[in-house]
Coordinates of C-alpha atoms and ligand atoms in Angstrom, one line a residue:
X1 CA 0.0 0.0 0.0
X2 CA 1.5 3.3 -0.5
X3 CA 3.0 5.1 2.1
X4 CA 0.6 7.3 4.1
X5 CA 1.3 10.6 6.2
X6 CA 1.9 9.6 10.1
X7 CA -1.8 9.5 12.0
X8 CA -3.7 10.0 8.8
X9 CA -7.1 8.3 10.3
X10 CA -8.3 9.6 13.7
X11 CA -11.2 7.6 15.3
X12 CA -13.6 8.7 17.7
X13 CA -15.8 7.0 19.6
X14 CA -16.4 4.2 23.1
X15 CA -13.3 2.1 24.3
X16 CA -15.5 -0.9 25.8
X17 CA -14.2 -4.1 27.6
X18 CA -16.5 -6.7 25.8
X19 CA -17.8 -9.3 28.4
X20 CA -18.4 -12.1 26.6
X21 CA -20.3 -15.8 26.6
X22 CA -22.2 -18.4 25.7
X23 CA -25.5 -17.6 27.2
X24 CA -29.1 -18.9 27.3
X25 CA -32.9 -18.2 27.3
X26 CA -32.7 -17.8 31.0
X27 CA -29.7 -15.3 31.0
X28 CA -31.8 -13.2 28.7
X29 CA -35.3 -13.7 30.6
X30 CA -33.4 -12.6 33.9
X31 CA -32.2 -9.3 32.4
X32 CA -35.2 -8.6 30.3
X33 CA -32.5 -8.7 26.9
X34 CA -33.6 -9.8 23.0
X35 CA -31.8 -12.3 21.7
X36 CA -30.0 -10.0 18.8
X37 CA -30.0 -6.6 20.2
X38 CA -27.7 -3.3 20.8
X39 CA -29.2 -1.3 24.1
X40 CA -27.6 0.7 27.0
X41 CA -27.4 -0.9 29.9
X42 CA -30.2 0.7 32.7
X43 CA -29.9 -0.2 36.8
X44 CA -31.8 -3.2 36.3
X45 CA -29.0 -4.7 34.0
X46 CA -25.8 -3.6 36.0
X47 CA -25.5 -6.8 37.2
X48 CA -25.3 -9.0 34.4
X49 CA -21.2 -8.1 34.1
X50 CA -20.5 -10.3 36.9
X51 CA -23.0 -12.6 36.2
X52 CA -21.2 -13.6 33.0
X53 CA -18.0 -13.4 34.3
X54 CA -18.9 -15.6 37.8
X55 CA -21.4 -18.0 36.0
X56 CA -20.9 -18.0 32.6
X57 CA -17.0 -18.5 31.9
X58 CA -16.9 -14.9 29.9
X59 CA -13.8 -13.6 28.1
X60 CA -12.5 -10.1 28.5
X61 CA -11.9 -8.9 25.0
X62 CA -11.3 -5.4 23.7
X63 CA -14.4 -4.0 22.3
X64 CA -16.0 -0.8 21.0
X65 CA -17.1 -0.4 17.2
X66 CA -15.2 2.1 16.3
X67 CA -12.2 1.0 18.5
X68 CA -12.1 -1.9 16.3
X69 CA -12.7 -0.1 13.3
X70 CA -9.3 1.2 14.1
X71 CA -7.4 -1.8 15.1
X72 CA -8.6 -2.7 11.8
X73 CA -7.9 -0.1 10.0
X74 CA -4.4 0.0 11.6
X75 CA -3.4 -3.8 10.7
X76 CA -3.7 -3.0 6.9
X77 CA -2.0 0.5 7.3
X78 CA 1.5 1.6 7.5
X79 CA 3.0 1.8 11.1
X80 CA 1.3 4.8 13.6
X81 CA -1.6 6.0 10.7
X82 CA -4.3 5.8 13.2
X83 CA -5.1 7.3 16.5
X84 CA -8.1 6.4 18.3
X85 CA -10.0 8.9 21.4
X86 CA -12.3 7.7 23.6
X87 CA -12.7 7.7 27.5
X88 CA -11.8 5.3 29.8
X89 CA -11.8 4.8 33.9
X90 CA -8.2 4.4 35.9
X91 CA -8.7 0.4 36.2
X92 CA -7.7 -3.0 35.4
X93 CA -10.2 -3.0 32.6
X94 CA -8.8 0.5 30.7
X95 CA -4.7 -1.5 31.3
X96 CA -6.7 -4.4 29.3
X97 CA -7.6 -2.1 26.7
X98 CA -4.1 -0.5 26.5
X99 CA -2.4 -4.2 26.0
X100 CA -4.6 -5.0 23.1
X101 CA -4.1 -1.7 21.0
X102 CA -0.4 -1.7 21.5
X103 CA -0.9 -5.0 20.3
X104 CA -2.3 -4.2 17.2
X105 CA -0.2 -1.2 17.1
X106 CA -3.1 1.5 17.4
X107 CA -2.4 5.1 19.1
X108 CA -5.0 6.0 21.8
X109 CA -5.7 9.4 23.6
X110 CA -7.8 8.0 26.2
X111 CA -9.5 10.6 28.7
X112 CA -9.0 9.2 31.8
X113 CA -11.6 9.7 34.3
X114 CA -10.3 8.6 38.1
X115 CA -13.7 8.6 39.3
X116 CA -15.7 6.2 36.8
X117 CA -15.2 2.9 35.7
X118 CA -13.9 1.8 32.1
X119 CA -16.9 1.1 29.7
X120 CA -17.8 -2.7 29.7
X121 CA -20.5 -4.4 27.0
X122 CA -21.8 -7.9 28.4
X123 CA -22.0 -9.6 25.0
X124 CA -24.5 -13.0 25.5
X125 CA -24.3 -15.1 22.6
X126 CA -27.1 -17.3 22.0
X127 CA -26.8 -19.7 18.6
X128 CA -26.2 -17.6 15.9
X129 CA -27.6 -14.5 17.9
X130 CA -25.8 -11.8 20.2
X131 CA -27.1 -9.7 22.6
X132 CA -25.1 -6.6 23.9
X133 CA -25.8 -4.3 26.9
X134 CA -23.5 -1.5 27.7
X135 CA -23.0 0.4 30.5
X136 CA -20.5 3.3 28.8
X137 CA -19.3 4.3 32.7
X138 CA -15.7 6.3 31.8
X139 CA -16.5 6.8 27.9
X140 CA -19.9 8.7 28.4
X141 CA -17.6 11.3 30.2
X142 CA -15.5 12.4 27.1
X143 CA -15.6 15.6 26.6
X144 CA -14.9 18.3 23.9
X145 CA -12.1 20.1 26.2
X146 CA -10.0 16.5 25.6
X147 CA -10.5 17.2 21.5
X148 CA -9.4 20.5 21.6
X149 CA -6.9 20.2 24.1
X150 CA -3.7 21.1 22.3
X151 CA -1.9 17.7 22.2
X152 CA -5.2 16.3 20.8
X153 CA -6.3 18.9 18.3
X154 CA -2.9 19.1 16.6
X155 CA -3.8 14.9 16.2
X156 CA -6.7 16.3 14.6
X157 CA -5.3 18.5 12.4
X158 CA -2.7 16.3 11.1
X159 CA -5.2 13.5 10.4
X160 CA -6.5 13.6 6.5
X161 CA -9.8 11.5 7.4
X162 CA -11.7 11.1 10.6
X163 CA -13.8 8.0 11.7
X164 CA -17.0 8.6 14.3
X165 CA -18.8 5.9 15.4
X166 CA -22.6 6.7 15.7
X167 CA -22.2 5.3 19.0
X168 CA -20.9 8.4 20.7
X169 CA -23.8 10.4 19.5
X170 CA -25.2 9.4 23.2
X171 CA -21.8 10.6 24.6
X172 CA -20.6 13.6 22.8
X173 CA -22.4 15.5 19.6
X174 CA -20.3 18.8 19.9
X175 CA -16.9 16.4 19.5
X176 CA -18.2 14.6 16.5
X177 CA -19.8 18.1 15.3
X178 CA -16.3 19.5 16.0
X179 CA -14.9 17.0 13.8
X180 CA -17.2 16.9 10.9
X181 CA -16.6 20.7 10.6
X182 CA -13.1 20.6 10.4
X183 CA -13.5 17.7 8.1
X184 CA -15.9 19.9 5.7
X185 CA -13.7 23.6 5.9
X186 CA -10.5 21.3 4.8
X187 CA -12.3 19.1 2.4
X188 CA -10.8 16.1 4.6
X189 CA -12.8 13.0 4.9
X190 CA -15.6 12.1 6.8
X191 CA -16.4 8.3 7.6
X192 CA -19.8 8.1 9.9
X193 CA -20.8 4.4 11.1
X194 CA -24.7 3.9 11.8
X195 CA -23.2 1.9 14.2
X196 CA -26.8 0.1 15.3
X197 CA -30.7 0.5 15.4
X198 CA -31.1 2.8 18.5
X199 CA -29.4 5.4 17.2
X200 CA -31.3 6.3 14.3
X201 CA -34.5 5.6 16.3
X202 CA -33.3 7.6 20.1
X203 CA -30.7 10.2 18.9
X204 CA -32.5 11.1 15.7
X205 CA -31.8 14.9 16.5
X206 CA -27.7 14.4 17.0
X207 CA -27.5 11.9 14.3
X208 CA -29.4 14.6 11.6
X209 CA -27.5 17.4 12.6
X210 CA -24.4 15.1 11.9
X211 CA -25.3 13.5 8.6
X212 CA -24.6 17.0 6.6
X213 CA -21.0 16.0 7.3
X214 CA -21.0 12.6 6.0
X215 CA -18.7 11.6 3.2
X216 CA -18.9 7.7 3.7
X217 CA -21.7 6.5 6.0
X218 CA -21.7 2.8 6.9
X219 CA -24.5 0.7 8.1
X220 CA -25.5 -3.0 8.3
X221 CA -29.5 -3.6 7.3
X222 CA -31.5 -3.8 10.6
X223 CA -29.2 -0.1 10.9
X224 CA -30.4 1.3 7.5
X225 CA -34.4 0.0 7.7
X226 CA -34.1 1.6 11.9
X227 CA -33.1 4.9 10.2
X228 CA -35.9 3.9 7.4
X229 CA -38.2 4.3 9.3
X230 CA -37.0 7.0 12.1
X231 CA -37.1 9.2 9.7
X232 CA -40.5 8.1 7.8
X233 CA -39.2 6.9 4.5
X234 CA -42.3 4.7 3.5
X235 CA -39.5 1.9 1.9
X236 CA -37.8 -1.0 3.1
X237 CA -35.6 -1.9 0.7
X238 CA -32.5 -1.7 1.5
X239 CA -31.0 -0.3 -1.8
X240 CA -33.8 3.1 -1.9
X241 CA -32.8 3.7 1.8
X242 CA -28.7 3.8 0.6
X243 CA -30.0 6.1 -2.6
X244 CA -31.6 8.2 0.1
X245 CA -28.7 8.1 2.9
X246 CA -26.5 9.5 -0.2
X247 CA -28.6 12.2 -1.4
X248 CA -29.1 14.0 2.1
X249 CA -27.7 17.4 1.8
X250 CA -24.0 17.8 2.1
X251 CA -22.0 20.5 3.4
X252 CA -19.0 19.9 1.8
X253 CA -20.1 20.2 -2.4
X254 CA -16.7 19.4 -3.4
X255 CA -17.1 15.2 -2.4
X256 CA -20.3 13.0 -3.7
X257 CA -22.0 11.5 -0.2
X258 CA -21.4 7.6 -0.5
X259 CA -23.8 5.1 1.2
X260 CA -22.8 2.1 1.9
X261 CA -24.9 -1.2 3.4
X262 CA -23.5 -4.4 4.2
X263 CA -26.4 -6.9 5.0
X264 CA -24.3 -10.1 6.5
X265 CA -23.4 -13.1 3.6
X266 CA -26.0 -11.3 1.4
X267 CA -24.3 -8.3 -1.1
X268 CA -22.8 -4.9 0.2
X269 CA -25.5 -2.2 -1.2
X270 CA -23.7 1.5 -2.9
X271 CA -25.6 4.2 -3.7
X272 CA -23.5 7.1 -4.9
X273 CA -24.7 9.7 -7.2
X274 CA -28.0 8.0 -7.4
X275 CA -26.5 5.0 -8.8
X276 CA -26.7 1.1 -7.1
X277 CA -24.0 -1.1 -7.0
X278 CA -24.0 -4.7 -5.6
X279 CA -20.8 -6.3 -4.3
X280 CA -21.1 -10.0 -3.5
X281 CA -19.5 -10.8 -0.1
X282 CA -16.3 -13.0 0.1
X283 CA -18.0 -16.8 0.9
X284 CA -16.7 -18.5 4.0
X285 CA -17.9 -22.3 4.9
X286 CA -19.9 -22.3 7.5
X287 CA -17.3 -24.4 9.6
X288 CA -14.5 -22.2 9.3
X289 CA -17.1 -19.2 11.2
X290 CA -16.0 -19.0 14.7
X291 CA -17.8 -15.5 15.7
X292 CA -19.4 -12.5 13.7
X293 CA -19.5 -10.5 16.5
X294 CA -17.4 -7.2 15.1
X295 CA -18.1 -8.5 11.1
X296 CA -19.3 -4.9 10.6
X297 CA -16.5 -3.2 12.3
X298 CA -13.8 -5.4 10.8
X299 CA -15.6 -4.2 7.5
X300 CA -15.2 -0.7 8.4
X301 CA -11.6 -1.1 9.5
X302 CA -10.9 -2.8 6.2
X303 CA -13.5 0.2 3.9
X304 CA -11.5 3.0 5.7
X305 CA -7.7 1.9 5.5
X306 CA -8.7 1.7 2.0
X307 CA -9.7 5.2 1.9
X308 CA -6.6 6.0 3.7
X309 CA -4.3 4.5 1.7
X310 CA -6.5 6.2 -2.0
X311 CA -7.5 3.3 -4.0
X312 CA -10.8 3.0 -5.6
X313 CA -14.0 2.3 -4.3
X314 CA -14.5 -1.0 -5.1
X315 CA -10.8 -1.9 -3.9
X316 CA -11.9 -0.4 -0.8
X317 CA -15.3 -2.6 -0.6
X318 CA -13.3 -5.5 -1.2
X319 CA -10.9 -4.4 1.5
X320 CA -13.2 -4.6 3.8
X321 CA -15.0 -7.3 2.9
X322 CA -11.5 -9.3 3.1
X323 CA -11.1 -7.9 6.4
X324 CA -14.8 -9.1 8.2
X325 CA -13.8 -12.5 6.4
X326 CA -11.1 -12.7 8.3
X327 CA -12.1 -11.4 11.8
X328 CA -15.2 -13.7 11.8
X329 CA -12.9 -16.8 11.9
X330 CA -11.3 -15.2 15.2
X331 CA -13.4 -15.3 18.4
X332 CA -14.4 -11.6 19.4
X333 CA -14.1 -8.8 17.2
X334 CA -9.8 -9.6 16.8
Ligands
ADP401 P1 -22.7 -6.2 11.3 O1 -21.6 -7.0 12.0 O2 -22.7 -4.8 11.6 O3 -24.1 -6.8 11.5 P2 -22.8 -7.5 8.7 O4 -23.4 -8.6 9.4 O5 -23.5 -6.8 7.6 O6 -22.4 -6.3 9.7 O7 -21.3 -8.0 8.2 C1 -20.5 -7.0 7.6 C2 -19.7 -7.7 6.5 O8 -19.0 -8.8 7.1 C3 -20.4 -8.3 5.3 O9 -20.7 -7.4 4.3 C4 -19.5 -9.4 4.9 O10 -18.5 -8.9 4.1 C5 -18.9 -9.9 6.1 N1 -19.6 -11.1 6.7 C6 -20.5 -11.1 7.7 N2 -21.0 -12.3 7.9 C7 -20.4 -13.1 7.0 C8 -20.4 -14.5 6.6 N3 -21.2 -15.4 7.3 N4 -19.6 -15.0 5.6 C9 -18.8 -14.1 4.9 N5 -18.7 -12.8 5.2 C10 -19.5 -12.3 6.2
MG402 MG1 -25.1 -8.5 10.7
MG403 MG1 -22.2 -3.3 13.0

């Protein structure tokens, strides 16, 4: 790939310690939690962590969408291209965190919070279903003041394209808005991950005020029909919702807004100026599929470092495609 300035790609969004096991109907029935589901964790859910971890032989991997986006992202990318910001507590679970980037040879800015705990996600995995619950803890406490910070910001305006996971809408809109309008004055690029259904249908006013900005915006299918119909588009089909994601008003004029859907082993859906294109997804054997937990992410890691690095769309599909192939063969979203 051809070399690429240092700390090109900046993400933004939730470390999170993923909690993770094989669960059952009970686990879910105790917690009140759908079988394949994306929520925040409320009191009544706290204690599941333990649970899992006491009762259910979890593993402690390194989570959070984005995060893994840029772990991603970073593994096909020159040494130091990517930083990633987020918050995290002063504990055992954020020195976890700091192993597995260094590992995969991601820059973090963390903003460390001494008085709440690092982010953790109980993951329950039932069949071929997964249920998350979060309880964001450290991360909902980033703050705009760690962007601009100096040390930050000049991270910020070194980088050439930015990565926001719709996750942090709940955390911090003036950060991502921050970003995106740096992004549109310098004609850098803007990546924007729907990240999952709640977003589009509880942060609907965050999320519009931030799709202006978008140059790329990701999204698996239960994301794009959530946002479907949040936003009272009488369709669901998948391919009019990407032609409408695309054509949303821009700010920056001087980049086409690209949509693009992955929908599982079924075809990645582009819209981009008004025009469709399928891309078949890379087949796997059923056998050699360990966990698709993070397929998404893995894809975005993959999209982005392509974008990065300049090549063509379709390389860049492909990329990520190659990618989400490969991290579903991995347990957790490696
Ligand atoms: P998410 O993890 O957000 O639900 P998807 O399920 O749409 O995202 O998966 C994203 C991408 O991962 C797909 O476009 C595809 O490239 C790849 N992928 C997911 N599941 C499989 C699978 N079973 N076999 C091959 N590729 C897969
Ligand atoms: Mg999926
Ligand atoms: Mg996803």
């Amino acid at each position: 790939m051809s070399p690429t300035k240092d700390y090109a790609l900046l993400c933004l969004e939730n470390p999170l310690l993923d909690i993770q096991a094989q669960g059952n109907e009970a686990l879910l029935e105790k917690y009140g939690l759908k079988a394949n589901d994306a929520i925040l964790a409320e009191e009544k859910h706290l204690g599941i962590y333990e649970d899992l971890l006491n009762n259910y032989s979890a593993k402690l991997i390194a989570g959070g969408g984005a995060q893994n986006t840029a772990r991603g992202a970073q593994y096909l990318l020159p040494p130091n291209s990517t930083v990633f910001l987020g918050g995290v507590g002063d504990d055992k679970y954020a020195a976890i965190l700091h192993d597995a980037v260094k590992q995969a040879g991601l820059r973090v800015e963390y903003r460390v919070d001494k008085k709440e705990k690092t982010g953790r996600c109980g993951v329950v995995i039932t069949g071929h279903d997964r249920s998350m619950c979060t309880d964001l803890g450290a991360a909902n406490h980033y703050d705009i003041e760690h962007l601009k910070s100096p040390e930050v910001w000049k991270l910020v305006e070194g980088a050439t394209h930015y990565f926001v996971g719709g996750y942090h809408l709940t955390v911090c809109p003036p950060a991502i808005q921050a970003l995106a309008e740096e992004a549109a004055k310098n004609n850098k690029v803007f990546v924007f991950s729907l990240s999952a259904p709640f977003i589009s249908q509880f942060f609907k006013d965050p999320l519009d005020a931030s799709a202006p900005y978008w140059d790329y915006v990701i999204g698996n299918e239960t994301e794009a029909l959530a946002y479907a119909e949040s936003h009272g588009l009488e369709t669901k089909d998948i391919k009019e919702i990407a032609k409408h994601l695309a054509a949303l008003p821009k700010a920056n004029s001087k980049r086409d807004r690209v949509a693009i859907i992955t929908q599982g082993t079924l075809p990645t859906v582009v819209a981009e100026k008004g025009e469709i294109t399928e891309y078949p997804v890379h087949a796997i054997e059923k056998s050699m599929i360990n966990d698709t937990t993070g397929a998404g992410d893995a894809f975005a890691g993959g999209f982005t470092a392509g974008l990065v690095a300049g090549v063509p769309l379709a390389q860049c599909i492909d990329q990520g495609q190659w990618l989400a192939k490969l991290s579903i063969q991995e347990l957790g979203p490696s």
